[in-house]
PDB file of C-alpha atoms in Angstrom:
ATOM      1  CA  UNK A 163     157.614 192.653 212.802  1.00  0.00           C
ATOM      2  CA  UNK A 164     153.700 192.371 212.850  1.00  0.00           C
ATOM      3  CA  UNK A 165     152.623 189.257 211.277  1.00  0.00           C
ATOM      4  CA  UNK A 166     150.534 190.421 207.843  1.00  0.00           C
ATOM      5  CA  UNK A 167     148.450 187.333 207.466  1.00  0.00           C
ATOM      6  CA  UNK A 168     144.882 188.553 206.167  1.00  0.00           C
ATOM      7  CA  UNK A 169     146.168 191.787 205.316  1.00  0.00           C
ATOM      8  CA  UNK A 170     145.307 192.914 201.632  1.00  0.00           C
ATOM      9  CA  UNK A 171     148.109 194.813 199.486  1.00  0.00           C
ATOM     10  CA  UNK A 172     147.508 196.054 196.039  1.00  0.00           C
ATOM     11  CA  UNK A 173     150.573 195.773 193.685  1.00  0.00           C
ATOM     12  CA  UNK A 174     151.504 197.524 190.099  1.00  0.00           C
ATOM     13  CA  UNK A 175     153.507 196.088 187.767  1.00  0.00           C
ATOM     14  CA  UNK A 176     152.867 192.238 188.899  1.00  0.00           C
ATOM     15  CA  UNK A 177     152.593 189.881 185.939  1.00  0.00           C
ATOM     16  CA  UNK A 178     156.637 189.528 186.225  1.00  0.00           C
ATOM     17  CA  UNK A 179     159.742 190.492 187.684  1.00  0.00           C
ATOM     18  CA  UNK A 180     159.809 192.118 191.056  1.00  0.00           C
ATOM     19  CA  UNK A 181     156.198 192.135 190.863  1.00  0.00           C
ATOM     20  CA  UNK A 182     155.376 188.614 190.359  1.00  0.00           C
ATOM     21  CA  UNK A 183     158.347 187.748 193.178  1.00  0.00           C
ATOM     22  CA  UNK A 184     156.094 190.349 195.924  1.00  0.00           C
ATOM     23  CA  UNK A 185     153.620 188.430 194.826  1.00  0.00           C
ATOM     24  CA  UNK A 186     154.376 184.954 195.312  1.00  0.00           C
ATOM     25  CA  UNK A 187     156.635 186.385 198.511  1.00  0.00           C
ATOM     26  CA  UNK A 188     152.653 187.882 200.465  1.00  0.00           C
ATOM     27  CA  UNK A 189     151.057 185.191 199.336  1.00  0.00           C
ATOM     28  CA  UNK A 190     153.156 182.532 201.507  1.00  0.00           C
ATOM     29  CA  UNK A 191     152.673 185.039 204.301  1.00  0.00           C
ATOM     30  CA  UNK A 192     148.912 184.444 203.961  1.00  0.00           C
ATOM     31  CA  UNK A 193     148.275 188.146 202.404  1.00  0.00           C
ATOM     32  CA  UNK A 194     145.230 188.710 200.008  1.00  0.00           C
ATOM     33  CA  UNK A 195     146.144 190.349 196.502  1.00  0.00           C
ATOM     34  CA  UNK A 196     144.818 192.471 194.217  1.00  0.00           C
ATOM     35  CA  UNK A 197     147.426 192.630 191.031  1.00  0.00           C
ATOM     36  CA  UNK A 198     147.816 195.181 188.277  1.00  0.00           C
ATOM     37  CA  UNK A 199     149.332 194.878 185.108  1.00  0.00           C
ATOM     38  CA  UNK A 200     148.785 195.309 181.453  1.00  0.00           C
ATOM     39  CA  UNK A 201     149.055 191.945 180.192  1.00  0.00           C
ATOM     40  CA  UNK A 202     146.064 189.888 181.208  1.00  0.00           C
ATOM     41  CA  UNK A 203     147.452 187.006 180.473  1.00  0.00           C
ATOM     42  CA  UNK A 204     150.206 186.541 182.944  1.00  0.00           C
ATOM     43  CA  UNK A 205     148.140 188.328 185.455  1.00  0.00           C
ATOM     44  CA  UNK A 206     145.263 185.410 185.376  1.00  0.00           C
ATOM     45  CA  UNK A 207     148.260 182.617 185.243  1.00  0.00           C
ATOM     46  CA  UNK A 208     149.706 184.245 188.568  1.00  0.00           C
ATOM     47  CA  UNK A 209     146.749 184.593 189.958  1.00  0.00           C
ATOM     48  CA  UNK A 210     145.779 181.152 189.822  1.00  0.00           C
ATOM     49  CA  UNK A 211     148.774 179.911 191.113  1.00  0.00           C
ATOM     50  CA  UNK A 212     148.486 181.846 194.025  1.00  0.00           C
ATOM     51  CA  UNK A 213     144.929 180.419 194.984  1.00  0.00           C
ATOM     52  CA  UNK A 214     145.743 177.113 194.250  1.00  0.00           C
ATOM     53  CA  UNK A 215     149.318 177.374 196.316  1.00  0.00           C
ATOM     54  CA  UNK A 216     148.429 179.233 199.072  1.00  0.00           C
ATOM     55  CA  UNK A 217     144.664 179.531 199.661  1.00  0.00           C
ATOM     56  CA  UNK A 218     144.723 183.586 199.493  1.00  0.00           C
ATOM     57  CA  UNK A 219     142.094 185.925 197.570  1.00  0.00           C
ATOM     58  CA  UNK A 220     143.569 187.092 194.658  1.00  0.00           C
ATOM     59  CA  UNK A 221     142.037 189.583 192.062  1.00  0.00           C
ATOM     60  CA  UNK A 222     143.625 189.832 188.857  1.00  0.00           C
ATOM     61  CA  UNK A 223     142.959 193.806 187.574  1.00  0.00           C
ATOM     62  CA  UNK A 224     143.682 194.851 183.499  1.00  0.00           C
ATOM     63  CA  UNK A 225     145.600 198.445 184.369  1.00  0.00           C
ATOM     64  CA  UNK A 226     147.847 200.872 182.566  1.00  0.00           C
ATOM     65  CA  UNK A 227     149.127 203.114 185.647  1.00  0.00           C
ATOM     66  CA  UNK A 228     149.513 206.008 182.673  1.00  0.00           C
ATOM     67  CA  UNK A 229     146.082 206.258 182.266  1.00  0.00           C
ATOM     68  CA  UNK A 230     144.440 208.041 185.968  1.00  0.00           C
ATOM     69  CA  UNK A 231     141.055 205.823 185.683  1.00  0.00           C
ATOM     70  CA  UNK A 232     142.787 202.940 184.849  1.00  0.00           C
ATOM     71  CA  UNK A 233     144.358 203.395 188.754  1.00  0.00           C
ATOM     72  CA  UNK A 234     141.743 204.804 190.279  1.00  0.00           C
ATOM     73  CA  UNK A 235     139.270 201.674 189.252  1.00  0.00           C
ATOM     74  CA  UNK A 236     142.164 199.329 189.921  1.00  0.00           C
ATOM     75  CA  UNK A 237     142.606 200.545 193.508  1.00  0.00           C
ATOM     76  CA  UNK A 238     138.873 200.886 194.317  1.00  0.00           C
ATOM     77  CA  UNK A 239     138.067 197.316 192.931  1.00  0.00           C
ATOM     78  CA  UNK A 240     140.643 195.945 195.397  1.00  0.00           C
ATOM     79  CA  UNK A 241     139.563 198.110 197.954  1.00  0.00           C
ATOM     80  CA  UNK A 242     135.948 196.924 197.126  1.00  0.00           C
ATOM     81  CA  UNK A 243     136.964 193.155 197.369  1.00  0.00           C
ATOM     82  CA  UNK A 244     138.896 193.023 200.474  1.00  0.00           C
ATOM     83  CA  UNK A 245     136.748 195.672 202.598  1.00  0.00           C
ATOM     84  CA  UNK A 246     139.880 197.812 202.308  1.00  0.00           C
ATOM     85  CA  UNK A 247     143.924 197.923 201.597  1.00  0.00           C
ATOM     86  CA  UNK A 248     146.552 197.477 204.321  1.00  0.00           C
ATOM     87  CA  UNK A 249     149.675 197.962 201.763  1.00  0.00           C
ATOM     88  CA  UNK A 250     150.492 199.714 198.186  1.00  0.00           C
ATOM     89  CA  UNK A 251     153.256 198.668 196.339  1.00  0.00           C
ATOM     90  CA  UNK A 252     153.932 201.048 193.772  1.00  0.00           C
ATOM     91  CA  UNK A 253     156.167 198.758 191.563  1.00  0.00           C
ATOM     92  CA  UNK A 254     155.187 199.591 187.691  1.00  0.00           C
ATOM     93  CA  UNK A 255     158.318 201.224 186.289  1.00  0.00           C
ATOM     94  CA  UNK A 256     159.803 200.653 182.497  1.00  0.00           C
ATOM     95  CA  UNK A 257     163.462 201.829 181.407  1.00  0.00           C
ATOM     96  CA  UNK A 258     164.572 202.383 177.766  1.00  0.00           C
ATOM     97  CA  UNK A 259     167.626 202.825 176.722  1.00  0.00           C
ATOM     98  CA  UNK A 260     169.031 205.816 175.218  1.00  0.00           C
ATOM     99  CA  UNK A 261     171.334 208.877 176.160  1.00  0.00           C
ATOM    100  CA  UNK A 262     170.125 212.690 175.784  1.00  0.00           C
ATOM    101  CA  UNK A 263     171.252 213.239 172.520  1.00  0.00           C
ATOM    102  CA  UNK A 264     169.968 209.887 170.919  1.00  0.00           C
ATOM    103  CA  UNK A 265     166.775 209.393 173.217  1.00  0.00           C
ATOM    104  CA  UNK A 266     163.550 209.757 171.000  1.00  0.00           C
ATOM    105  CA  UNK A 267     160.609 212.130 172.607  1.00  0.00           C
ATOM    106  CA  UNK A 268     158.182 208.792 172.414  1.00  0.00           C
ATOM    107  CA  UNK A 269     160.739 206.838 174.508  1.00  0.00           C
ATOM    108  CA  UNK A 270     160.978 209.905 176.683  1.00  0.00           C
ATOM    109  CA  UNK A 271     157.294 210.528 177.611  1.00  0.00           C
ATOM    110  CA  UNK A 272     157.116 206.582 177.786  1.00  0.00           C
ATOM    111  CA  UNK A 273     159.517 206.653 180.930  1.00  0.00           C
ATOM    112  CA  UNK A 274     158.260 209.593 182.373  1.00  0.00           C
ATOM    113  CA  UNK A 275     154.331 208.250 181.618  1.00  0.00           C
ATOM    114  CA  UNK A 276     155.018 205.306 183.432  1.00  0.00           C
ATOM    115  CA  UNK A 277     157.644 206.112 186.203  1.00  0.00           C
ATOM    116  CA  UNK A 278     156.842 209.513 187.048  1.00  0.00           C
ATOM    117  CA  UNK A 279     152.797 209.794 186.244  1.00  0.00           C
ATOM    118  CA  UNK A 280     152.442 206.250 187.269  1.00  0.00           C
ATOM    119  CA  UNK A 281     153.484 206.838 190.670  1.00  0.00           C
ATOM    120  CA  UNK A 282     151.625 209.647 191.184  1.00  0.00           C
ATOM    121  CA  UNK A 283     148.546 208.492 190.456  1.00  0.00           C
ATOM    122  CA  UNK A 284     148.962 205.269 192.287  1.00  0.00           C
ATOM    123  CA  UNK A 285     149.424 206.836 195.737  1.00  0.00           C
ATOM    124  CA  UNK A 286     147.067 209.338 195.157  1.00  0.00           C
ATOM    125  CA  UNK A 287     144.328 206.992 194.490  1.00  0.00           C
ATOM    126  CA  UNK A 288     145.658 204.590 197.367  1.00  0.00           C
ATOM    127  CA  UNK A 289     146.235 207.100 200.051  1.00  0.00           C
ATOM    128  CA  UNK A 290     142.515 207.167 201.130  1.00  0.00           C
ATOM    129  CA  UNK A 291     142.128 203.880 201.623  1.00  0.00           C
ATOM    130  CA  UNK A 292     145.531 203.965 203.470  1.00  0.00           C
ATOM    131  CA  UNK A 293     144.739 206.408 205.634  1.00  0.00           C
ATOM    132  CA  UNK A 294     141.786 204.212 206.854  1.00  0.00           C
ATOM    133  CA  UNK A 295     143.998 201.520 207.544  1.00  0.00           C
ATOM    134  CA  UNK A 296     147.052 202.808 208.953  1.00  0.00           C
ATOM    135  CA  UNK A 297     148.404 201.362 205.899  1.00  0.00           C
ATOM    136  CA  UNK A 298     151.859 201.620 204.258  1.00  0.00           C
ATOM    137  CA  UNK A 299     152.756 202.793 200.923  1.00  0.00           C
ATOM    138  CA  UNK A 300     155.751 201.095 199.425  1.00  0.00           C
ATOM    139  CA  UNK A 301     157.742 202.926 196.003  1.00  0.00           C
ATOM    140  CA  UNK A 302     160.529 200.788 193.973  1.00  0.00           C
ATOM    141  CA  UNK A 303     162.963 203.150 193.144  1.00  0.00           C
ATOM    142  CA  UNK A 304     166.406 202.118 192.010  1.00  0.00           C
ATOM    143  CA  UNK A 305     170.217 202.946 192.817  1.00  0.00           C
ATOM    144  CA  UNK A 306     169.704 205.043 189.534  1.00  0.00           C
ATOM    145  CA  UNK A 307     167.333 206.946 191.952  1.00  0.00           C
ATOM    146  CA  UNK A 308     170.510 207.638 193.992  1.00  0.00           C
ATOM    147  CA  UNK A 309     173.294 207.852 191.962  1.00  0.00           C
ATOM    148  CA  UNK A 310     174.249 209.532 188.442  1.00  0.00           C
ATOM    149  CA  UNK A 311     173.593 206.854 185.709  1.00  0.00           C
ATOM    150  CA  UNK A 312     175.435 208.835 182.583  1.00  0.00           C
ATOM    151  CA  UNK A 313     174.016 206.624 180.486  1.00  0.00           C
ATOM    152  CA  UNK A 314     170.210 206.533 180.902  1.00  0.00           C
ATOM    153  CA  UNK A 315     169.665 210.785 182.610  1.00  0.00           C
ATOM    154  CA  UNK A 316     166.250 210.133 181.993  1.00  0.00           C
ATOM    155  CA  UNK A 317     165.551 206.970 183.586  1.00  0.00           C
ATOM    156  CA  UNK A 318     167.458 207.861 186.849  1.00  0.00           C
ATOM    157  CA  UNK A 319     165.513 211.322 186.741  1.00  0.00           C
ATOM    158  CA  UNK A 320     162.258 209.692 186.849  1.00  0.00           C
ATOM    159  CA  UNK A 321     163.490 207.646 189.610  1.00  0.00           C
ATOM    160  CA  UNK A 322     164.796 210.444 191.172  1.00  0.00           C
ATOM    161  CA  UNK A 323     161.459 211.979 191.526  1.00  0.00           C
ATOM    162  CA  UNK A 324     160.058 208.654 193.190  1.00  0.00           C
ATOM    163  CA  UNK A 325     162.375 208.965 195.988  1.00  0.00           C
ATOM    164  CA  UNK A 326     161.259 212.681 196.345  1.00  0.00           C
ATOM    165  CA  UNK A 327     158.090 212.395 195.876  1.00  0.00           C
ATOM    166  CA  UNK A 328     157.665 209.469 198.217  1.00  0.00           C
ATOM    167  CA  UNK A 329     159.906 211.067 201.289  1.00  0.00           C
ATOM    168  CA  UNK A 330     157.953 214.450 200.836  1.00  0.00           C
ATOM    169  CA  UNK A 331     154.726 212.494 200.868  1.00  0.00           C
ATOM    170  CA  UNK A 332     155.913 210.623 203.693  1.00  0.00           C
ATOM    171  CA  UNK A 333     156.067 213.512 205.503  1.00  0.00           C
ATOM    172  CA  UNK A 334     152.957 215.104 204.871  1.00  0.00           C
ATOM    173  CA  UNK A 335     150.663 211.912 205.435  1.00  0.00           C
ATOM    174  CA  UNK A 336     152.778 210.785 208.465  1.00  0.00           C
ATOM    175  CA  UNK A 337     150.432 212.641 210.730  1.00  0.00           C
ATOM    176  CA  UNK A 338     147.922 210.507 209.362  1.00  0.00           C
ATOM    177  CA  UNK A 339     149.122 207.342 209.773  1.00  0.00           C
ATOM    178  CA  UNK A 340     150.387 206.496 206.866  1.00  0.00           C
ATOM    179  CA  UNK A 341     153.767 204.728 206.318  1.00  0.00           C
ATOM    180  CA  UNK A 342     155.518 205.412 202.830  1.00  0.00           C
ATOM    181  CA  UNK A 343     158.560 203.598 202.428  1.00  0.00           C
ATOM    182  CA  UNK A 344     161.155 203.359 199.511  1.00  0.00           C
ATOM    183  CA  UNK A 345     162.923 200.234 198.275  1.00  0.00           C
ATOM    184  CA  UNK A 346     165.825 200.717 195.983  1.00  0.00           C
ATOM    185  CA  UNK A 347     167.570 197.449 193.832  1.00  0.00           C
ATOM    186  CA  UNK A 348     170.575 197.654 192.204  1.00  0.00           C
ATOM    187  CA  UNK A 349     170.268 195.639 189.136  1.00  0.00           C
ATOM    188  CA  UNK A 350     167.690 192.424 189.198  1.00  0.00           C
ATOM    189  CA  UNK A 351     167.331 189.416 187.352  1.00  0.00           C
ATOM    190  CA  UNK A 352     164.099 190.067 185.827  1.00  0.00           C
ATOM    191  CA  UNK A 353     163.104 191.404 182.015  1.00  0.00           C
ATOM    192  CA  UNK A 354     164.332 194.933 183.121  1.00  0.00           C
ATOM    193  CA  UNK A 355     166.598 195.661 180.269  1.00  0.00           C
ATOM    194  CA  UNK A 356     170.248 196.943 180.878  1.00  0.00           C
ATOM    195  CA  UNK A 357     171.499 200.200 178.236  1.00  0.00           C
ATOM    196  CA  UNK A 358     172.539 197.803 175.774  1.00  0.00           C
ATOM    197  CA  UNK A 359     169.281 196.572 175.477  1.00  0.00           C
ATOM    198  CA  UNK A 360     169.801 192.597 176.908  1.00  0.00           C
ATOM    199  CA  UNK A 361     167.379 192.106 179.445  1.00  0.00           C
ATOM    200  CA  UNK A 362     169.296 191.717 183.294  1.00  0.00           C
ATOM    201  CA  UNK A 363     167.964 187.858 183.408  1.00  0.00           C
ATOM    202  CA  UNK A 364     169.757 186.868 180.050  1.00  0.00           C
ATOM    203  CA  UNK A 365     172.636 189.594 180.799  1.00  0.00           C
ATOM    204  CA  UNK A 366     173.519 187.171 184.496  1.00  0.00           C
ATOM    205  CA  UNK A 367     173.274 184.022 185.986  1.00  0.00           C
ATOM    206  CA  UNK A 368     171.805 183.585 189.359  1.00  0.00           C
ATOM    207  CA  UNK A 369     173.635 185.381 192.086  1.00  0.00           C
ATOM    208  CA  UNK A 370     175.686 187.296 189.793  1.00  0.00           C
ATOM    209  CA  UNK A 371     173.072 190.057 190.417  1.00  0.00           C
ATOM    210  CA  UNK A 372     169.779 190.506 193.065  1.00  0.00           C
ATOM    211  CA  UNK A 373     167.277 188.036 192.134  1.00  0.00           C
ATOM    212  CA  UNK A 374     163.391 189.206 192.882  1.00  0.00           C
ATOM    213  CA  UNK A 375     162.815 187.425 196.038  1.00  0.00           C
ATOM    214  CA  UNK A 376     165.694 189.373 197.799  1.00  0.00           C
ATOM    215  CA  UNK A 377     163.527 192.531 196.351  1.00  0.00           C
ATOM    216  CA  UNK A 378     160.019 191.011 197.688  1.00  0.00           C
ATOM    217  CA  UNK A 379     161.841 190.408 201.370  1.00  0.00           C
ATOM    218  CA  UNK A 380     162.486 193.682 201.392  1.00  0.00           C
ATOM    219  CA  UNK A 381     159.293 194.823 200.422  1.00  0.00           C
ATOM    220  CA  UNK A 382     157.561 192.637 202.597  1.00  0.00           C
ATOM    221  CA  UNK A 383     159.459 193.970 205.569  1.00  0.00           C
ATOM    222  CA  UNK A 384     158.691 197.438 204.806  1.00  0.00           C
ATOM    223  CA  UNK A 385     154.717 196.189 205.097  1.00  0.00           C
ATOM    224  CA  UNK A 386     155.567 194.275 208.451  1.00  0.00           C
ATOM    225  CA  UNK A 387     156.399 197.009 210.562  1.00  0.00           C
ATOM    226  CA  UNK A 388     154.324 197.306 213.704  1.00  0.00           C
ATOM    227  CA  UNK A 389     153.096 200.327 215.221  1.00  0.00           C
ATOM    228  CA  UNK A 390     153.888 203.599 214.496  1.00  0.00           C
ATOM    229  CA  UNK A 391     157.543 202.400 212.934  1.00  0.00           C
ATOM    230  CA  UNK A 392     158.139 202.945 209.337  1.00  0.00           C
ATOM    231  CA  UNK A 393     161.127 201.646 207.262  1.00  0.00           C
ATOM    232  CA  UNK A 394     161.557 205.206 205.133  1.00  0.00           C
ATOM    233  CA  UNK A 395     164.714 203.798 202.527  1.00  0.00           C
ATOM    234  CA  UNK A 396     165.617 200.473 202.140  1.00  0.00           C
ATOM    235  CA  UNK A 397     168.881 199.753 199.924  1.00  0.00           C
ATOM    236  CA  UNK A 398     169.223 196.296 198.442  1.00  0.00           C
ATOM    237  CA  UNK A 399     172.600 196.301 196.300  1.00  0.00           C
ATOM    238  CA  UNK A 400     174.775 193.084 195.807  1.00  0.00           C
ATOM    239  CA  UNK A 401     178.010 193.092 197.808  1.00  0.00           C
ATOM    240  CA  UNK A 402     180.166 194.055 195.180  1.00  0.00           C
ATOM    241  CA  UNK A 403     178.391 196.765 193.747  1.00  0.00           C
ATOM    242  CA  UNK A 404     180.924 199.284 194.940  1.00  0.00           C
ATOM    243  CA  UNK A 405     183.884 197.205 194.016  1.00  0.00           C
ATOM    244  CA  UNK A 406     186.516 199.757 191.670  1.00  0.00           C
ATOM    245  CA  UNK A 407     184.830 203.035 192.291  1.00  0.00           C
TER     246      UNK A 407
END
């Protein structure tokens, strides 16, 4: 693997969670961040403890990934600050619980707002700067991406269409470059709420389930690859996940 030092990587979703843990995870490896999320707060706290822990630029960036301005500006401010992006991670994602039947239409065009829309306009805004770079373009899907989920349809169809989406990008900006890679978690200790509602890190204890970091390893191997090698899937699932099926 290349070594990413002074590389710059953009990341959605990253005031917690699997966010926050690909944060903290490129920061030790000396990379320069520019992190989106709605909730300033956090965002400015994480921020700062990057600096102040490892020395790297970090930009803090207000963004909804619903809303197609809100991306574009994030991505061209942190383009703007670090004279261009070597990595996207394309993390933002929500899931709310509900079957077809009971599922209201608000939660519904929530999921799909945010999973689906989110993701689109996220690499579409990135790919430019990508493409300039020879940059990758990492998605977090999920095993519910992969595998029928009976109880959440619409959740695992959004994440569905991530994988999709990202492999039939990857193919069509391959040519130019670009790597697009896909990293799917089972279930992760972070506020990510199970179908009953209780958040995974109050639902286990540590090592029950993936914690974060194991998430931001794999992410920042997908950005690590050297040359024209690209890591296209990456499954991260604890060791018993398949246990009784």
């Amino acid at each position: 693997m290349r070594d990413i030092d002074g590389d710059a990587v953009a990341i959605t979703g990253a005031s917690s969670g699997i966010g926050a843990a690909t944060a903290r995870t490129l920061a030790a490896a000396g990379v320069d961040l520019a992190l989106g999320a709605r909730r300033e707060d956090r965002l400015a706290d994480l921020a700062a403890e990057l600096r102040d822990e490892h020395g790297v630029a970090v930009e803090a960036i207000a963004v909804d990934v619903t809303e197609r301005e809100r991306v574009e500006a994030f991505i061209e401010a942190a383009a703007e600050a670090f004279d261009g992006l070597d990595g996207v991670v394309v993390n933002a994602g929500v899931g709310l619980d509900g079957d077809l039947d009971s599922m209201s239409m608000d939660d519904y065009r929530t999921m799909m707002s945010v999973n689906v829309d989110g993701a689109f306009h996220t690499a579409r805004a990135a790919l430019p700067h990508l493409r300039e770079s020879d940059g990758t373009l990492v998605f977090v899907a999920s095993f519910a991406g992969e595998y029928p989920r009976p109880g959440n349809p619409v959740y695992a169809a959004s994440k569905w269409w991530v994988r999709g989406f990202a492999h039939s990008l990857e193919g069509s900006v391959g040519p130019d470059g670009v790597a697009v890679s896909v990293v799917n978690p089972t279930e992760v200790r972070t506020e990510f709420a199970s179908e009953q509602g209780e958040p995974f890190e109050e639902q286990f204890d540590s090592g029950d389930v993936t914690d974060p970091d194991a998430i931001a390893d794999g992410i920042r191997f997908c950005l690590s690859q050297e040359g024209t090698d690209t890591v296209s899937e990456l499954d991260l699932y604890r060791r018993d996940k398949f246990a009784g099926w």
